[in-house]
Amino acid sequence: MTTSSALRTEGLRHSFRGFVAIDGVSLDVQAGARHALIGPNGAGKTTLINLLTGVLRPDTGEVMLGRERITRMAPHARVKRGLARTFQLNTLFAGLTVLESVALAVCERRGECGDWLRPLSSRRAAVDEAQRLLRSLAIDDEAGRLTRELPYGKQRLVEIALALATRPNVLLLDEPAAGVPAGESRQLFETIELLPPEMTILLIEHDMSLVFRFAQRITVLAAGRLVAEGPPAEIAADARVRELYLGDEHHV
């Protein structure tokens, strides 16, 4: 039985004033996969994610979400089609509680955010859904706290909850453990591992121990080009990967 592509690119190329940041990248993320994208600083990972999500438009090439071509589609339209992203930098509403933040994201998806004067307590269905999301990520006990009061690891979980509120088929996790203490990052990934198996996850992460624990397949990007792809054991043994990114000192 063959699996279908959830997210695919064909020959993506993007340059900034003559500098080629992404050069002919063809990536295939299978439905339900736990797929990681790694590479050294300046490899083009963030540019590639911006091309996938519509923040940037490619010079040439195509982006496919399932069987639909989304290359020229706006970011919000891609979210509606089931492609969600978390961000490297914290993007939470510091003055809102955890529950308020996630409930508002649910309201946005349901098209119920036009009337900002309506109290959240009157949006029962959205609040109930938000509470279920928080429970699924084991942060429901933080629902009444302001997001700015949370430990950084739990703030990242709230960011994931905000993405999940859009009901994605494909979730892009952009360095979810960045800035998170080691103990919290382990707990963070234990929770991420419990996400529904049918959800496709593309992870961008610098912590190799987390990548090799989480990913079923790894793609390596360097200087805007794909240089290796395969299961973790194959990537760990690849001499090019060691030379370009991991280095023998990482003992992958």
PDB file of C-alpha atoms in Angstrom, residues 86 90 92 98 137-139 142 145 147-161 175-192:
ATOM      1  CA  THR A  86       4.009  27.680  14.329  1.00  0.00           C
ATOM      2  CA  ASN A  90       6.883  33.830  20.386  1.00  0.00           C
ATOM      3  CA  LEU A  92       1.267  35.015  21.749  1.00  0.00           C
ATOM      4  CA  VAL A  98      -4.332  30.788  27.547  1.00  0.00           C
ATOM      5  CA  LEU A 137      -1.720  19.088  24.956  1.00  0.00           C
ATOM      6  CA  ALA A 138      -1.825  18.610  28.753  1.00  0.00           C
ATOM      7  CA  ILE A 139      -1.971  22.357  29.466  1.00  0.00           C
ATOM      8  CA  GLU A 142      -3.020  26.635  32.687  1.00  0.00           C
ATOM      9  CA  ARG A 145      -3.206  32.071  33.340  1.00  0.00           C
ATOM     10  CA  THR A 147       0.232  33.571  28.395  1.00  0.00           C
ATOM     11  CA  ARG A 148       3.137  35.797  29.448  1.00  0.00           C
ATOM     12  CA  GLU A 149       3.203  34.094  32.876  1.00  0.00           C
ATOM     13  CA  LEU A 150       3.826  30.604  31.465  1.00  0.00           C
ATOM     14  CA  PRO A 151       7.218  28.856  31.349  1.00  0.00           C
ATOM     15  CA  TYR A 152       8.622  29.095  27.835  1.00  0.00           C
ATOM     16  CA  GLY A 153       8.031  25.417  27.062  1.00  0.00           C
ATOM     17  CA  LYS A 154       4.329  25.774  27.840  1.00  0.00           C
ATOM     18  CA  GLN A 155       4.140  28.947  25.769  1.00  0.00           C
ATOM     19  CA  ARG A 156       5.346  26.887  22.817  1.00  0.00           C
ATOM     20  CA  LEU A 157       2.570  24.373  23.510  1.00  0.00           C
ATOM     21  CA  VAL A 158       0.051  27.221  23.423  1.00  0.00           C
ATOM     22  CA  GLU A 159       1.479  28.230  20.035  1.00  0.00           C
ATOM     23  CA  ILE A 160       0.888  24.663  18.855  1.00  0.00           C
ATOM     24  CA  ALA A 161      -2.666  24.847  20.232  1.00  0.00           C
ATOM     25  CA  GLU A 175      11.968  25.206  15.883  1.00  0.00           C
ATOM     26  CA  PRO A 176       9.470  24.468  18.676  1.00  0.00           C
ATOM     27  CA  ALA A 177      12.268  23.845  21.186  1.00  0.00           C
ATOM     28  CA  ALA A 178      14.186  27.066  20.457  1.00  0.00           C
ATOM     29  CA  GLY A 179      15.006  28.771  23.756  1.00  0.00           C
ATOM     30  CA  VAL A 180      13.271  26.064  25.791  1.00  0.00           C
ATOM     31  CA  PRO A 181      15.283  24.530  28.691  1.00  0.00           C
ATOM     32  CA  ALA A 182      16.290  20.896  28.181  1.00  0.00           C
ATOM     33  CA  GLY A 183      13.818  19.470  30.693  1.00  0.00           C
ATOM     34  CA  GLU A 184      10.935  21.421  29.198  1.00  0.00           C
ATOM     35  CA  SER A 185      11.919  20.524  25.618  1.00  0.00           C
ATOM     36  CA  ARG A 186      11.707  16.808  26.416  1.00  0.00           C
ATOM     37  CA  GLN A 187       8.219  17.324  27.845  1.00  0.00           C
ATOM     38  CA  LEU A 188       7.315  19.452  24.807  1.00  0.00           C
ATOM     39  CA  PHE A 189       8.272  16.673  22.389  1.00  0.00           C
ATOM     40  CA  GLU A 190       6.560  14.010  24.471  1.00  0.00           C
ATOM     41  CA  THR A 191       3.369  16.006  23.969  1.00  0.00           C
ATOM     42  CA  ILE A 192       4.010  16.590  20.242  1.00  0.00           C
TER      43      ILE A 192
END
